[in-house]
Amino acid sequence: MTKRKPLSTVVAESLSEKIRSGRLLPGAQLPTEAELCAEYDVSRTVVREAVARLRSEGMVVPQQGRGMFVSETPAPRNFSIPDEALRTLPETIALLELRLSVEVESAGLCAERRSDAEAGAIRAVMEQVDAQQADPAVVQIHYDYDFHLAIAKAARNEFIHGFLAYLRPMIVPRFQLGYVVEPELKDSYYARIHNEHKAIVDAIERQDGRAARQAMRKHLHNSLGRVRALARASGVEATDAEQKAAAASLFTEMNKPMPTAG
């Protein structure tokens, strides 16, 4: 007799097929637990086990307080990443966590302090960056860093802008966007990022610091979720040792003695 699959496996495979076929697009929210229970006629425990399996495979990612969303990271069978790029993943995750802690406040201060000219310049940078929509295989994952620097500059805190400008050569040349976005899904990806950028700019133009902070937090949380999903799908875990090694390497230049005059 053929052994029947566990119900959680049946549900996980069905959802996986919907994601791979495009019926559930990248960025789409999964149905609620109650809706999945009704659709598959199973218990909440079964649904949770199925979703946990998809999450472990990097196919869905959580958004705090909102639920589970389809990841934009391709499944392991669909991509390969060079070793040198894989080695940057722990650093990239750590840097995104650092950016999250600094840039959320940067966006809020920008909204509260910017001039009309600065608000216009930030929107212009956004439109320029978002209009490019290059092939993900040839563009860096942090292609929108100029947009973030423009916001930091208008926050009128030279330490914030100077710090993010200092980090630029370390942050931008990470790896190609193509490692987290399939070519055929690039249009929907760029549209989603533009909407995230627009939410930030709209709040800055309204001088709504709270909304600007919320929009920036969502944008960077989504970026962090994509990279973490890529790390899980690639079997890369950002351990404490890896984080410490990455930080030591990252700030070596800061620990060198200053040159003496003469």
mmCIF file of C-alpha atoms in Angstrom:
data_model
loop_
_atom_site.group_PDB
_atom_site.id
_atom_site.type_symbol
_atom_site.label_atom_id
_atom_site.label_comp_id
_atom_site.label_asym_id
_atom_site.label_seq_id
_atom_site.Cartn_x
_atom_site.Cartn_y
_atom_site.Cartn_z
ATOM 1 C CA MET A 1 0.000 0.000 0.000
ATOM 2 C CA THR A 2 1.191 3.512 -0.785
ATOM 3 C CA LYS A 3 1.814 5.539 2.337
ATOM 4 C CA ARG A 4 -0.299 8.690 2.436
ATOM 5 C CA LYS A 5 1.469 12.014 2.753
ATOM 6 C CA PRO A 6 0.949 13.992 5.960
ATOM 7 C CA LEU A 7 -1.711 16.661 5.550
ATOM 8 C CA SER A 8 0.840 19.396 6.284
ATOM 9 C CA THR A 9 2.956 18.135 3.359
ATOM 10 C CA VAL A 10 -0.073 18.149 1.050
ATOM 11 C CA VAL A 11 -0.884 21.741 2.003
ATOM 12 C CA ALA A 12 2.755 22.865 1.741
ATOM 13 C CA GLU A 13 3.126 21.287 -1.716
ATOM 14 C CA SER A 14 -0.110 22.867 -2.925
ATOM 15 C CA LEU A 15 0.954 26.337 -1.761
ATOM 16 C CA SER A 16 4.426 25.788 -3.208
ATOM 17 C CA GLU A 17 2.910 24.935 -6.590
ATOM 18 C CA LYS A 18 0.789 28.095 -6.489
ATOM 19 C CA ILE A 19 3.912 30.162 -5.839
ATOM 20 C CA ARG A 20 5.960 28.484 -8.587
ATOM 21 C CA SER A 21 3.131 28.771 -11.108
ATOM 22 C CA GLY A 22 2.595 32.471 -10.406
ATOM 23 C CA ARG A 23 -0.871 32.149 -8.905
ATOM 24 C CA LEU A 24 0.700 33.581 -5.746
ATOM 25 C CA LEU A 25 3.090 36.311 -6.912
ATOM 26 C CA PRO A 26 6.186 37.585 -5.081
ATOM 27 C CA GLY A 27 5.106 40.047 -2.409
ATOM 28 C CA ALA A 28 1.586 38.624 -2.220
ATOM 29 C CA GLN A 29 0.182 37.928 1.223
ATOM 30 C CA LEU A 30 -0.748 34.349 2.031
ATOM 31 C CA PRO A 31 -4.376 33.719 3.002
ATOM 32 C CA THR A 32 -5.021 33.798 6.738
ATOM 33 C CA GLU A 33 -4.848 30.633 8.830
ATOM 34 C CA ALA A 34 -8.637 30.519 8.967
ATOM 35 C CA GLU A 35 -8.908 30.843 5.182
ATOM 36 C CA LEU A 36 -6.330 28.099 4.602
ATOM 37 C CA CYS A 37 -8.077 25.830 7.115
ATOM 38 C CA ALA A 38 -11.338 26.289 5.228
ATOM 39 C CA GLU A 39 -9.731 25.870 1.793
ATOM 40 C CA TYR A 40 -7.939 22.623 2.646
ATOM 41 C CA ASP A 41 -10.347 21.386 5.362
ATOM 42 C CA VAL A 42 -7.545 20.939 7.884
ATOM 43 C CA SER A 43 -6.726 22.141 11.398
ATOM 44 C CA ARG A 44 -4.716 25.220 12.325
ATOM 45 C CA THR A 45 -1.867 22.959 13.446
ATOM 46 C CA VAL A 46 -1.630 21.468 9.951
ATOM 47 C CA VAL A 47 -1.641 24.926 8.369
ATOM 48 C CA ARG A 48 1.071 26.183 10.726
ATOM 49 C CA GLU A 49 3.275 23.188 9.980
ATOM 50 C CA ALA A 50 2.810 23.725 6.226
ATOM 51 C CA VAL A 51 3.647 27.424 6.422
ATOM 52 C CA ALA A 52 6.650 26.691 8.653
ATOM 53 C CA ARG A 53 7.955 24.340 5.961
ATOM 54 C CA LEU A 54 7.570 27.006 3.266
ATOM 55 C CA ARG A 55 9.318 29.516 5.513
ATOM 56 C CA SER A 56 12.232 27.154 6.141
ATOM 57 C CA GLU A 57 12.591 26.775 2.374
ATOM 58 C CA GLY A 58 12.708 30.541 1.916
ATOM 59 C CA MET A 59 9.468 30.650 -0.071
ATOM 60 C CA VAL A 60 7.570 32.866 2.364
ATOM 61 C CA VAL A 61 8.727 35.530 4.807
ATOM 62 C CA PRO A 62 6.928 37.067 7.798
ATOM 63 C CA GLN A 63 6.153 40.756 8.150
ATOM 64 C CA GLN A 64 5.639 41.725 11.761
ATOM 65 C CA GLY A 65 2.010 42.302 12.587
ATOM 66 C CA ARG A 66 0.881 41.663 8.993
ATOM 67 C CA GLY A 67 1.296 37.948 8.289
ATOM 68 C CA MET A 68 3.193 35.827 5.773
ATOM 69 C CA PHE A 69 4.182 37.043 2.317
ATOM 70 C CA VAL A 70 5.582 35.278 -0.742
ATOM 71 C CA SER A 71 9.326 35.793 -0.881
ATOM 72 C CA GLU A 72 11.026 37.345 -3.898
ATOM 73 C CA THR A 73 13.984 35.031 -3.346
ATOM 74 C CA PRO A 74 14.039 32.133 -5.814
ATOM 75 C CA ALA A 75 14.014 28.590 -4.512
ATOM 76 C CA PRO A 76 17.430 26.860 -4.321
ATOM 77 C CA ARG A 77 16.781 24.769 -7.432
ATOM 78 C CA ASN A 78 16.483 27.915 -9.537
ATOM 79 C CA PHE A 79 19.750 29.715 -8.797
ATOM 80 C CA SER A 80 23.403 29.377 -7.912
ATOM 81 C CA ILE A 81 25.524 31.980 -6.196
ATOM 82 C CA PRO A 82 29.320 32.238 -6.402
ATOM 83 C CA ASP A 83 31.198 31.478 -3.196
ATOM 84 C CA GLU A 84 32.479 35.052 -2.916
ATOM 85 C CA ALA A 85 28.882 36.342 -2.956
ATOM 86 C CA LEU A 86 27.747 33.767 -0.410
ATOM 87 C CA ARG A 87 30.497 34.898 1.932
ATOM 88 C CA THR A 88 29.102 38.436 1.913
ATOM 89 C CA LEU A 89 25.637 37.404 3.106
ATOM 90 C CA PRO A 90 26.373 37.610 6.870
ATOM 91 C CA GLU A 91 27.934 41.042 6.345
ATOM 92 C CA THR A 92 25.027 42.179 4.182
ATOM 93 C CA ILE A 93 22.499 41.140 6.828
ATOM 94 C CA ALA A 94 24.482 42.907 9.558
ATOM 95 C CA LEU A 95 24.768 46.072 7.474
ATOM 96 C CA LEU A 96 21.041 46.084 6.727
ATOM 97 C CA GLU A 97 20.323 45.765 10.451
ATOM 98 C CA LEU A 98 22.641 48.720 11.037
ATOM 99 C CA ARG A 99 20.969 50.749 8.289
ATOM 100 C CA LEU A 100 17.563 49.963 9.776
ATOM 101 C CA SER A 101 18.598 51.424 13.118
ATOM 102 C CA VAL A 102 19.959 54.632 11.549
ATOM 103 C CA GLU A 103 17.802 55.292 8.484
ATOM 104 C CA VAL A 104 14.413 55.020 10.158
ATOM 105 C CA GLU A 105 15.293 58.041 12.283
ATOM 106 C CA SER A 106 16.985 59.684 9.306
ATOM 107 C CA ALA A 107 13.706 59.570 7.361
ATOM 108 C CA GLY A 108 11.766 61.015 10.288
ATOM 109 C CA LEU A 109 14.207 63.887 10.803
ATOM 110 C CA CYS A 110 14.206 64.558 7.061
ATOM 111 C CA ALA A 111 10.424 64.906 7.051
ATOM 112 C CA GLU A 112 10.552 67.304 9.993
ATOM 113 C CA ARG A 113 13.490 69.431 8.812
ATOM 114 C CA ARG A 114 13.636 69.370 5.012
ATOM 115 C CA SER A 115 13.187 72.439 2.842
ATOM 116 C CA ASP A 116 10.814 72.478 -0.116
ATOM 117 C CA ALA A 117 13.811 72.361 -2.466
ATOM 118 C CA GLU A 118 15.211 69.333 -0.677
ATOM 119 C CA ALA A 119 11.863 67.534 -0.815
ATOM 120 C CA GLY A 120 11.725 68.177 -4.550
ATOM 121 C CA ALA A 121 15.282 66.931 -4.999
ATOM 122 C CA ILE A 122 14.517 63.709 -3.092
ATOM 123 C CA ARG A 123 11.495 63.024 -5.307
ATOM 124 C CA ALA A 124 13.624 63.686 -8.397
ATOM 125 C CA VAL A 125 16.274 61.213 -7.216
ATOM 126 C CA MET A 126 13.563 58.637 -6.533
ATOM 127 C CA GLU A 127 12.062 59.043 -9.995
ATOM 128 C CA GLN A 128 15.492 58.763 -11.617
ATOM 129 C CA VAL A 129 16.457 55.658 -9.641
ATOM 130 C CA ASP A 130 13.113 53.920 -10.074
ATOM 131 C CA ALA A 131 12.885 54.645 -13.802
ATOM 132 C CA GLN A 132 16.021 52.631 -14.633
ATOM 133 C CA GLN A 133 14.555 49.145 -14.049
ATOM 134 C CA ALA A 134 17.739 47.441 -15.232
ATOM 135 C CA ASP A 135 18.194 43.721 -15.753
ATOM 136 C CA PRO A 136 18.537 42.285 -12.205
ATOM 137 C CA ALA A 137 21.542 40.267 -13.378
ATOM 138 C CA VAL A 138 23.601 43.424 -13.955
ATOM 139 C CA VAL A 139 22.448 45.746 -11.159
ATOM 140 C CA GLN A 140 23.555 45.742 -7.525
ATOM 141 C CA ILE A 141 21.039 44.836 -4.841
ATOM 142 C CA HIS A 142 21.506 48.249 -3.185
ATOM 143 C CA TYR A 143 20.987 50.188 -6.416
ATOM 144 C CA ASP A 144 18.847 52.793 -4.602
ATOM 145 C CA TYR A 145 21.538 53.965 -2.171
ATOM 146 C CA ASP A 146 21.674 57.479 -3.679
ATOM 147 C CA PHE A 147 18.007 57.864 -2.757
ATOM 148 C CA HIS A 148 18.774 56.940 0.837
ATOM 149 C CA LEU A 149 21.737 59.332 0.961
ATOM 150 C CA ALA A 150 19.564 62.194 -0.326
ATOM 151 C CA ILE A 151 17.170 61.601 2.578
ATOM 152 C CA ALA A 152 20.022 61.466 5.075
ATOM 153 C CA LYS A 153 21.457 64.738 3.770
ATOM 154 C CA ALA A 154 18.118 66.520 4.237
ATOM 155 C CA ALA A 155 17.882 65.186 7.805
ATOM 156 C CA ARG A 156 20.335 68.003 8.628
ATOM 157 C CA ASN A 157 22.520 65.814 10.806
ATOM 158 C CA GLU A 158 26.022 65.630 9.382
ATOM 159 C CA PHE A 159 26.873 62.595 11.502
ATOM 160 C CA ILE A 160 24.031 60.553 9.956
ATOM 161 C CA HIS A 161 24.839 61.596 6.398
ATOM 162 C CA GLY A 162 28.593 61.243 6.922
ATOM 163 C CA PHE A 163 28.214 57.790 8.450
ATOM 164 C CA LEU A 164 26.002 56.470 5.634
ATOM 165 C CA ALA A 165 28.301 58.015 3.020
ATOM 166 C CA TYR A 166 31.257 56.320 4.723
ATOM 167 C CA LEU A 167 29.455 52.971 4.550
ATOM 168 C CA ARG A 168 28.616 53.332 0.858
ATOM 169 C CA PRO A 169 31.684 51.520 -0.592
ATOM 170 C CA MET A 170 31.068 48.683 1.858
ATOM 171 C CA ILE A 171 27.328 48.400 1.277
ATOM 172 C CA VAL A 172 26.768 48.907 -2.447
ATOM 173 C CA PRO A 173 29.114 46.301 -4.027
ATOM 174 C CA ARG A 174 27.490 43.313 -2.351
ATOM 175 C CA PHE A 175 25.914 41.105 -5.013
ATOM 176 C CA GLN A 176 23.557 41.350 -7.947
ATOM 177 C CA LEU A 177 19.828 41.872 -7.559
ATOM 178 C CA GLY A 178 19.369 38.841 -9.810
ATOM 179 C CA TYR A 179 20.192 36.579 -6.874
ATOM 180 C CA VAL A 180 16.909 37.554 -5.202
ATOM 181 C CA VAL A 181 14.710 38.476 -8.196
ATOM 182 C CA GLU A 182 13.861 36.241 -11.132
ATOM 183 C CA PRO A 183 14.186 38.072 -14.514
ATOM 184 C CA GLU A 184 10.551 37.470 -15.430
ATOM 185 C CA LEU A 185 9.421 39.020 -12.127
ATOM 186 C CA LYS A 186 11.543 42.149 -12.336
ATOM 187 C CA ASP A 187 8.694 44.455 -13.386
ATOM 188 C CA SER A 188 6.564 43.563 -10.365
ATOM 189 C CA TYR A 189 9.624 43.826 -8.111
ATOM 190 C CA TYR A 190 10.559 47.301 -9.341
ATOM 191 C CA ALA A 191 6.926 48.402 -9.044
ATOM 192 C CA ARG A 192 6.825 47.245 -5.449
ATOM 193 C CA ILE A 193 10.071 49.035 -4.572
ATOM 194 C CA HIS A 194 8.797 52.199 -6.231
ATOM 195 C CA ASN A 195 5.656 52.039 -4.089
ATOM 196 C CA GLU A 196 7.817 51.665 -0.981
ATOM 197 C CA HIS A 197 9.985 54.615 -2.044
ATOM 198 C CA LYS A 198 6.905 56.703 -2.866
ATOM 199 C CA ALA A 199 5.405 56.085 0.571
ATOM 200 C CA ILE A 200 8.600 57.479 2.124
ATOM 201 C CA VAL A 201 8.699 60.520 -0.185
ATOM 202 C CA ASP A 202 4.997 61.275 0.258
ATOM 203 C CA ALA A 203 5.460 61.326 4.042
ATOM 204 C CA ILE A 204 8.532 63.569 3.717
ATOM 205 C CA GLU A 205 6.585 66.004 1.539
ATOM 206 C CA ARG A 206 3.757 66.066 4.108
ATOM 207 C CA GLN A 207 6.370 66.689 6.819
ATOM 208 C CA ASP A 208 4.945 63.669 8.654
ATOM 209 C CA GLY A 209 7.881 62.311 10.624
ATOM 210 C CA ARG A 210 5.997 59.369 12.077
ATOM 211 C CA ALA A 211 4.763 58.164 8.684
ATOM 212 C CA ALA A 212 8.231 58.634 7.173
ATOM 213 C CA ARG A 213 9.768 56.481 9.888
ATOM 214 C CA GLN A 214 7.117 53.798 9.393
ATOM 215 C CA ALA A 215 7.573 53.782 5.614
ATOM 216 C CA MET A 216 11.359 53.575 5.841
ATOM 217 C CA ARG A 217 11.127 50.810 8.434
ATOM 218 C CA LYS A 218 8.851 48.800 6.135
ATOM 219 C CA HIS A 219 11.146 49.348 3.133
ATOM 220 C CA LEU A 220 14.305 48.232 4.933
ATOM 221 C CA HIS A 221 12.521 45.379 6.736
ATOM 222 C CA ASN A 222 11.454 44.061 3.337
ATOM 223 C CA SER A 223 15.025 44.320 2.029
ATOM 224 C CA LEU A 224 16.315 42.539 5.105
ATOM 225 C CA GLY A 225 13.677 39.826 4.707
ATOM 226 C CA ARG A 226 14.731 39.177 1.116
ATOM 227 C CA VAL A 227 18.406 38.809 2.038
ATOM 228 C CA ARG A 228 17.636 36.620 5.060
ATOM 229 C CA ALA A 229 15.471 34.399 2.844
ATOM 230 C CA LEU A 230 18.337 34.148 0.368
ATOM 231 C CA ALA A 231 20.664 33.137 3.196
ATOM 232 C CA ARG A 232 18.253 30.438 4.373
ATOM 233 C CA ALA A 233 17.713 29.152 0.836
ATOM 234 C CA SER A 234 21.485 28.998 0.319
ATOM 235 C CA GLY A 235 22.167 27.239 3.601
ATOM 236 C CA VAL A 236 24.067 30.241 4.975
ATOM 237 C CA GLU A 237 23.510 31.054 8.604
ATOM 238 C CA ALA A 238 24.722 34.324 10.088
ATOM 239 C CA THR A 239 26.289 32.970 13.286
ATOM 240 C CA ASP A 240 27.747 35.127 16.029
ATOM 241 C CA ALA A 241 31.250 34.158 14.916
ATOM 242 C CA GLU A 242 30.537 35.172 11.323
ATOM 243 C CA GLN A 243 29.055 38.473 12.437
ATOM 244 C CA LYS A 244 32.092 39.255 14.583
ATOM 245 C CA ALA A 245 34.476 38.329 11.790
ATOM 246 C CA ALA A 246 32.538 40.460 9.317
ATOM 247 C CA ALA A 247 32.558 43.447 11.669
ATOM 248 C CA ALA A 248 36.279 43.071 12.355
ATOM 249 C CA SER A 249 36.993 43.035 8.633
ATOM 250 C CA LEU A 250 34.581 45.878 7.920
ATOM 251 C CA PHE A 251 36.114 48.342 10.342
ATOM 252 C CA THR A 252 39.796 47.464 10.029
ATOM 253 C CA GLU A 253 40.506 50.838 8.449
ATOM 254 C CA MET A 254 38.992 52.666 11.416
ATOM 255 C CA ASN A 255 41.388 50.927 13.807
ATOM 256 C CA LYS A 256 44.534 51.872 11.914
ATOM 257 C CA PRO A 257 46.648 54.624 13.500
ATOM 258 C CA MET A 258 46.286 58.046 11.964
ATOM 259 C CA PRO A 259 49.265 59.099 9.835
ATOM 260 C CA THR A 260 51.523 61.662 11.472
ATOM 261 C CA ALA A 261 52.508 64.865 9.794
ATOM 262 C CA GLY A 262 56.065 65.533 8.651
#
